[in-house]
Short mmCIF file of C-alpha atoms in Angstrom, two decimals:
data_model
loop_
_atom_site.label_atom_id
_atom_site.label_comp_id
_atom_site.label_asym_id
_atom_site.label_seq_id
_atom_site.Cartn_x
_atom_site.Cartn_y
_atom_site.Cartn_z
CA MET A 1 99.11 121.48 92.16
CA LYS A 2 98.88 117.84 91.09
CA PRO A 3 97.79 115.26 93.68
CA LEU A 4 101.09 113.46 93.88
CA GLU A 5 103.50 116.40 93.11
CA GLY A 6 106.75 115.99 95.30
CA LYS A 7 106.24 112.22 95.87
CA VAL A 8 108.50 109.61 94.81
CA ALA A 9 107.03 106.36 93.55
CA LEU A 10 108.63 102.88 92.82
CA VAL A 11 106.76 100.64 90.46
CA THR A 12 108.22 97.14 90.31
CA GLY A 13 107.90 95.55 86.78
CA GLY A 14 107.19 99.18 85.81
CA SER A 15 108.30 99.04 82.02
CA ARG A 16 105.73 96.94 80.44
CA GLY A 17 101.90 96.08 80.64
CA ILE A 18 100.12 97.12 83.68
CA GLY A 19 103.29 98.55 85.29
CA HIS A 20 103.86 100.77 82.43
CA ALA A 21 100.32 102.27 82.58
CA ILE A 22 100.71 102.67 86.32
CA SER A 23 104.09 104.42 86.04
CA LEU A 24 102.59 106.91 83.38
CA LYS A 25 99.48 107.59 85.40
CA LEU A 26 101.45 108.39 88.62
CA ALA A 27 103.69 110.65 86.52
CA ASP A 28 100.50 112.39 85.20
CA GLU A 29 99.61 112.87 88.84
CA GLY A 30 102.95 114.65 89.41
CA ALA A 31 105.15 111.93 91.13
CA ASP A 32 108.71 111.24 90.28
CA ILE A 33 108.94 107.62 89.10
CA ILE A 34 111.42 104.89 89.61
CA ILE A 35 110.77 101.94 87.44
CA ASN A 36 112.19 98.59 88.25
CA TYR A 37 112.61 96.13 85.27
CA PHE A 38 114.18 92.69 85.00
CA ARG A 39 115.10 92.02 81.26
CA LYS A 40 113.57 94.46 78.84
CA ARG A 41 115.85 97.37 79.04
CA SER A 42 114.59 98.96 75.76
CA SER A 43 111.04 98.88 77.21
CA ALA A 44 112.47 100.58 80.38
CA GLU A 45 114.17 103.19 78.41
CA SER A 46 111.21 104.16 76.30
CA THR A 47 109.10 104.24 79.46
CA ILE A 48 111.66 106.53 81.03
CA GLN A 49 111.32 108.90 78.03
CA GLU A 50 107.56 108.84 78.14
CA ILE A 51 107.71 109.68 82.01
CA GLN A 52 110.29 112.46 81.47
CA ALA A 53 107.96 113.94 78.76
CA LYS A 54 105.30 114.52 81.54
CA GLY A 55 107.90 116.99 83.38
CA VAL A 56 108.76 114.70 86.27
CA LYS A 57 111.96 112.71 87.18
CA ALA A 58 112.35 109.23 85.94
CA HIS A 59 114.85 106.41 86.80
CA ALA A 60 115.14 102.84 86.04
CA ILE A 61 116.64 100.00 88.03
CA LYS A 62 117.32 96.56 86.81
CA ALA A 63 116.57 94.03 89.36
CA ASN A 64 115.05 90.48 89.71
CA VAL A 65 112.82 91.11 92.77
CA GLY A 66 112.98 87.41 93.41
CA GLU A 67 116.61 87.86 94.40
CA PRO A 68 117.07 89.43 97.97
CA GLU A 69 120.52 90.86 97.05
CA ASN A 70 119.09 92.46 93.95
CA VAL A 71 116.22 94.13 96.05
CA ASP A 72 118.83 95.28 98.58
CA SER A 73 120.86 97.02 95.96
CA MET A 74 117.77 98.46 94.36
CA PHE A 75 116.74 100.21 97.62
CA GLN A 76 120.32 101.42 98.27
CA GLU A 77 120.23 103.08 94.92
CA ILE A 78 116.88 104.59 95.63
CA LYS A 79 118.18 105.88 98.95
CA ASP A 80 121.25 107.36 97.47
CA LYS A 81 119.39 108.94 94.57
CA PHE A 82 116.16 110.25 96.09
CA GLY A 83 116.65 109.88 99.83
CA LYS A 84 113.06 108.81 100.39
CA LEU A 85 110.12 106.88 99.04
CA ASP A 86 106.50 107.84 99.23
CA ILE A 87 104.78 105.13 97.08
CA LEU A 88 105.48 101.49 96.56
CA ILE A 89 103.56 99.73 93.80
CA ASN A 90 104.39 95.85 94.04
CA ASN A 91 103.44 94.92 90.51
CA ALA A 92 106.33 92.66 89.19
CA ALA A 93 105.17 89.11 88.70
CA SER A 94 106.38 85.87 86.98
CA GLY A 95 105.42 82.29 87.13
CA VAL A 96 105.51 78.74 86.01
CA ALA A 97 102.33 77.91 84.13
CA ARG A 98 101.75 74.31 85.22
CA GLU A 99 99.02 72.20 87.02
CA ALA A 100 99.82 71.26 90.54
CA LEU A 101 100.96 67.61 89.71
CA ASP A 102 103.36 68.95 87.23
CA LEU A 103 104.97 71.63 89.49
CA ASP A 104 108.59 71.26 90.78
CA ILE A 105 109.99 72.83 94.05
CA ARG A 106 112.06 75.23 91.84
CA GLY A 107 109.03 76.55 89.91
CA TRP A 108 107.06 77.02 93.14
CA ASP A 109 110.00 78.80 94.75
CA TRP A 110 110.69 81.10 91.70
CA THR A 111 107.00 82.10 91.53
CA MET A 112 106.41 82.56 95.20
CA ASN A 113 109.57 84.53 95.55
CA ILE A 114 108.94 86.94 92.93
CA ASN A 115 105.16 87.34 93.42
CA ALA A 116 104.83 87.18 97.19
CA ARG A 117 108.17 87.29 99.13
CA ALA A 118 109.42 90.34 97.05
CA PHE A 119 106.43 92.43 98.43
CA LEU A 120 107.64 91.57 102.12
CA GLN A 121 111.17 92.58 101.29
CA CYS A 122 110.07 95.68 99.28
CA ALA A 123 107.72 96.70 101.98
CA GLN A 124 110.33 96.30 104.65
CA LYS A 125 112.89 98.48 102.74
CA SER A 126 110.20 100.97 101.66
CA ALA A 127 108.99 101.50 105.15
CA GLU A 128 112.51 102.52 106.18
CA LEU A 129 112.24 105.39 103.45
CA MET A 130 108.84 106.48 104.57
CA PRO A 131 109.26 108.25 107.88
CA ASN A 132 106.39 110.56 107.23
CA GLY A 133 103.98 107.74 106.00
CA GLY A 134 103.24 106.54 102.50
CA LYS A 135 101.18 104.22 100.21
CA MET A 136 101.68 100.77 99.14
CA VAL A 137 99.62 98.93 96.51
CA SER A 138 99.96 95.26 95.59
CA ILE A 139 98.81 94.09 92.16
CA SER A 140 97.01 90.71 92.55
CA SER A 141 94.67 88.81 90.31
CA LEU A 142 91.45 86.85 90.47
CA GLY A 143 93.56 83.61 90.30
CA SER A 144 94.02 84.12 94.17
CA ARG A 145 90.43 83.02 94.76
CA LEU A 146 89.26 81.47 91.43
CA VAL A 147 90.76 78.31 89.79
CA MET A 148 92.05 78.86 86.29
CA PRO A 149 93.84 76.27 84.08
CA ILE A 150 97.67 76.12 84.71
CA TYR A 151 97.54 79.31 86.77
CA THR A 152 98.05 77.11 89.89
CA VAL A 153 101.23 78.43 91.61
CA VAL A 154 100.68 82.05 90.33
CA GLY A 155 97.16 81.93 91.97
CA VAL A 156 98.69 80.48 95.30
CA SER A 157 101.35 83.23 95.17
CA LYS A 158 98.70 85.84 94.68
CA ALA A 159 96.75 84.50 97.63
CA ALA A 160 99.80 84.89 99.89
CA LEU A 161 100.30 88.50 98.46
CA GLU A 162 96.81 89.49 99.38
CA ALA A 163 97.10 88.03 102.96
CA LEU A 164 100.39 89.98 103.30
CA THR A 165 98.68 93.18 102.03
CA ARG A 166 96.11 92.75 104.82
CA TYR A 167 98.85 92.18 107.57
CA LEU A 168 100.99 95.01 106.28
CA ALA A 169 97.90 97.33 106.36
CA ILE A 170 97.37 96.78 109.99
CA GLU A 171 101.18 96.56 110.97
CA LEU A 172 102.02 99.66 109.14
CA ALA A 173 99.06 101.70 110.06
CA PRO A 174 100.83 103.38 113.12
CA LYS A 175 103.61 104.49 110.66
CA GLY A 176 101.00 106.38 108.54
CA ILE A 177 101.41 104.01 105.78
CA CYS A 178 98.28 102.75 103.74
CA VAL A 179 98.40 99.40 102.12
CA ASN A 180 95.93 97.98 99.78
CA GLY A 181 95.76 95.60 96.84
CA ILE A 182 94.02 95.34 93.48
CA ALA A 183 92.79 91.90 92.04
CA ALA A 184 92.52 92.24 88.26
CA GLY A 185 90.64 89.92 85.96
CA ALA A 186 92.18 89.16 82.61
CA VAL A 187 93.82 92.23 81.51
CA GLU A 188 94.79 92.82 77.88
CA THR A 189 98.67 92.75 78.09
CA GLU A 190 101.61 90.80 76.50
CA ALA A 191 101.72 88.61 79.47
CA LEU A 192 98.36 87.22 79.13
CA LYS A 193 99.20 84.74 76.40
CA PHE A 194 101.95 83.17 78.69
CA TYR A 195 99.51 82.38 81.58
CA THR A 196 96.62 81.10 79.85
CA ALA A 197 95.95 77.64 78.39
CA ASP A 198 93.25 78.91 76.01
CA PRO A 199 94.51 81.39 73.29
CA ASN A 200 90.97 82.51 72.81
CA LEU A 201 90.70 83.73 76.44
CA PRO A 202 90.96 87.36 75.62
CA GLN A 203 87.88 87.12 73.31
CA LEU A 204 86.02 84.96 75.79
CA ALA A 205 86.75 87.31 78.72
CA TRP A 206 85.51 90.22 76.65
CA LYS A 207 82.36 88.45 75.49
CA LYS A 208 81.53 87.43 79.20
CA THR A 209 82.46 90.73 80.85
CA PRO A 210 79.23 92.46 81.95
CA ALA A 211 80.94 95.81 81.42
CA GLY A 212 81.16 94.96 77.77
CA ARG A 213 84.95 95.19 77.23
CA MET A 214 88.11 93.69 78.77
CA VAL A 215 89.97 95.44 81.67
CA LEU A 216 92.77 97.55 80.26
CA PRO A 217 96.03 98.46 81.98
CA GLU A 218 94.79 101.95 82.27
CA ASP A 219 91.75 100.88 84.32
CA ILE A 220 94.20 99.33 86.91
CA ALA A 221 96.43 102.53 86.81
CA ASN A 222 93.41 104.76 87.58
CA LEU A 223 92.65 102.79 90.68
CA VAL A 224 96.26 102.75 91.74
CA ALA A 225 96.29 106.51 91.51
CA PHE A 226 93.16 106.82 93.62
CA LEU A 227 94.73 104.43 96.28
CA CYS A 228 97.90 106.71 96.25
CA GLU A 229 95.85 109.87 97.06
CA ASP A 230 94.90 111.03 100.53
CA ALA A 231 91.21 110.66 99.39
CA SER A 232 91.34 107.01 99.89
CA GLU A 233 93.15 107.00 103.22
CA MET A 234 90.38 105.27 104.96
CA ILE A 235 90.54 102.37 102.79
CA ARG A 236 92.97 99.82 104.57
CA GLY A 237 94.03 96.33 103.75
CA GLN A 238 91.45 95.89 101.04
CA ILE A 239 91.75 93.85 97.85
CA ILE A 240 89.70 95.65 95.34
CA VAL A 241 88.43 93.56 92.32
CA ILE A 242 88.59 95.25 88.99
CA ASP A 243 87.04 92.89 86.34
CA GLY A 244 84.23 94.68 84.75
CA GLY A 245 81.85 92.39 86.88
CA LEU A 246 83.19 89.30 85.24
CA SER A 247 83.66 87.21 88.42
CA LEU A 248 80.24 87.93 89.66
CA ALA A 249 78.47 86.79 86.53
CA LEU A 250 78.72 83.12 87.30
CA MET A 251 76.02 82.17 84.69
CA GLY A 252 77.59 84.54 82.11
CA GLN A 253 74.61 86.98 82.14
CA LYS A 254 75.06 90.49 80.84
CA MET B 1 136.25 82.23 73.66
CA SER B 2 133.72 81.95 70.78
CA VAL B 3 130.09 82.81 71.30
CA GLU B 4 129.18 79.13 71.12
CA GLU B 5 131.73 78.29 73.78
CA THR B 6 130.58 81.06 76.14
CA ILE B 7 126.94 79.91 75.64
CA LYS B 8 127.98 76.39 76.43
CA GLU B 9 129.74 77.46 79.47
CA ILE B 10 126.66 79.47 80.72
CA ALA B 11 124.48 76.45 79.92
CA ALA B 12 126.79 74.03 81.92
CA LYS B 13 126.64 76.31 84.87
CA VAL B 14 122.90 76.59 84.90
CA LEU B 15 122.14 72.98 84.11
CA HIS B 16 125.06 71.71 86.46
CA LYS B 17 126.37 69.62 83.60
CA SER B 18 129.92 69.32 82.07
CA ASP B 19 129.20 67.78 78.58
CA ILE B 20 126.94 70.24 76.88
CA ASN B 21 126.52 69.50 73.14
CA PHE B 22 124.87 72.05 70.78
CA SER B 23 123.80 71.02 67.29
CA ASP B 24 120.68 71.15 65.00
CA ASN B 25 119.19 67.95 66.46
CA VAL B 26 119.58 68.95 70.02
CA THR B 27 116.98 71.00 71.87
CA PHE B 28 117.34 72.64 75.37
CA LYS B 29 114.72 70.18 76.53
CA ASP B 30 117.05 67.34 75.27
CA LEU B 31 119.66 69.03 77.52
CA GLY B 32 117.32 68.66 80.42
CA ALA B 33 116.49 72.37 80.64
CA ASP B 34 113.06 73.53 81.88
CA SER B 35 111.51 76.95 81.32
CA LEU B 36 113.35 78.44 84.45
CA ASP B 37 116.69 77.17 83.33
CA VAL B 38 116.18 78.84 79.82
CA VAL B 39 115.07 82.06 81.57
CA GLN B 40 118.29 81.98 83.70
CA MET B 41 120.54 81.32 80.52
CA LEU B 42 118.85 84.17 78.71
CA VAL B 43 119.43 86.58 81.42
CA ALA B 44 123.09 85.59 81.80
CA ILE B 45 123.65 85.80 77.93
CA GLU B 46 121.93 89.25 77.87
CA ASP B 47 124.07 90.48 80.74
CA LYS B 48 127.41 89.01 79.16
CA TYR B 49 126.85 90.51 75.66
CA ASP B 50 124.80 93.55 76.79
CA ILE B 51 122.08 92.52 74.12
CA GLU B 52 118.17 92.12 74.48
CA LEU B 53 116.65 88.89 73.44
CA VAL B 54 113.21 89.03 72.08
CA ASP B 55 110.63 86.43 73.15
CA GLU B 56 108.76 86.52 69.86
CA GLU B 57 111.77 85.92 67.84
CA MET B 58 112.99 83.14 70.16
CA GLN B 59 109.68 81.32 69.83
CA LYS B 60 110.85 80.40 66.21
CA ILE B 61 113.97 78.76 67.44
CA THR B 62 113.81 74.89 67.19
CA ASN B 63 117.16 73.72 68.33
CA THR B 64 120.50 74.70 70.07
CA ARG B 65 122.32 75.44 66.75
CA GLU B 66 119.70 77.91 65.74
CA PHE B 67 119.84 79.42 69.30
CA VAL B 68 123.66 80.02 69.02
CA GLU B 69 123.16 81.66 65.60
CA TYR B 70 120.46 83.83 66.92
CA ILE B 71 122.72 84.98 69.68
CA GLU B 72 125.46 85.65 67.22
CA ARG B 73 123.01 87.73 64.97
CA LYS B 74 122.03 89.82 67.90
CA ILE B 75 125.62 90.53 69.03
CA ALA B 76 126.42 91.55 65.27
CA GLU B 77 123.38 93.86 65.18
CA LYS B 78 124.58 95.61 68.30
CA GLY B 79 127.85 96.33 66.38
#
């Protein structure tokens, strides 16, 4: 029997990049997968086919997780179709790439709502569908604690996401729900080019990463899968850094 | 209503403006749209016509006239 057989997992932003890899990995482990997407229906449809080919159920729901009404209807659909949820992967992210002095209130709210507030609302809704416990994993980034050019409000939103992860871990522990987070370094995805000022960042990150290569979406997915298994149940409220050692090598040593 | 008129209506709603003018020398920036306004317009247009706009293709668009033509092309492709 596969470790996650019989479980139902929701992966927000699950059709592309890191979310796509997570969706496929959890399907490999036997879970039925609900992917949430915002704009790319064709990506969602192809991901659904890839998941179904693994012999599990797959369902896609369009929603902007920054809009409370969208989240409400997404969870109503999950309740109607699956009746429960075992795993929540809070992965969807967006953001306005500007330095602090150029940020306006709208850009701040947009980013904070999608990256941080959505996890609060999804966790609240998910907990209602997890009467027998469950797992939640938030996908953060090193920008929550390190400063990177034009990443400002995304970094701040990730710091809020990480703090919320810790609070939820304690507050939901009596319900048998494990909550943890993952902070990734620069991961090789389509999104990378939108959040970096330097187009050469992928190459720079690769050159400086002690592990000798960039972090791939599959690296994140493997860790997510572990955090969704009972083997990891004593890890609570932790933000696990996965960056090939990049953030430790201050002087760029390998 | 033509595609252009529909897009103008969507832009007017997002930008809270009534006098929207599209031409080959007007950009969305000229209309006062920032990146979030553009995302909101794209989502509204995608929903309205049930089409998918491709970021890489849109990066080549330099003005509002080309934008309208691009949307018309995507609608035609859908058939």
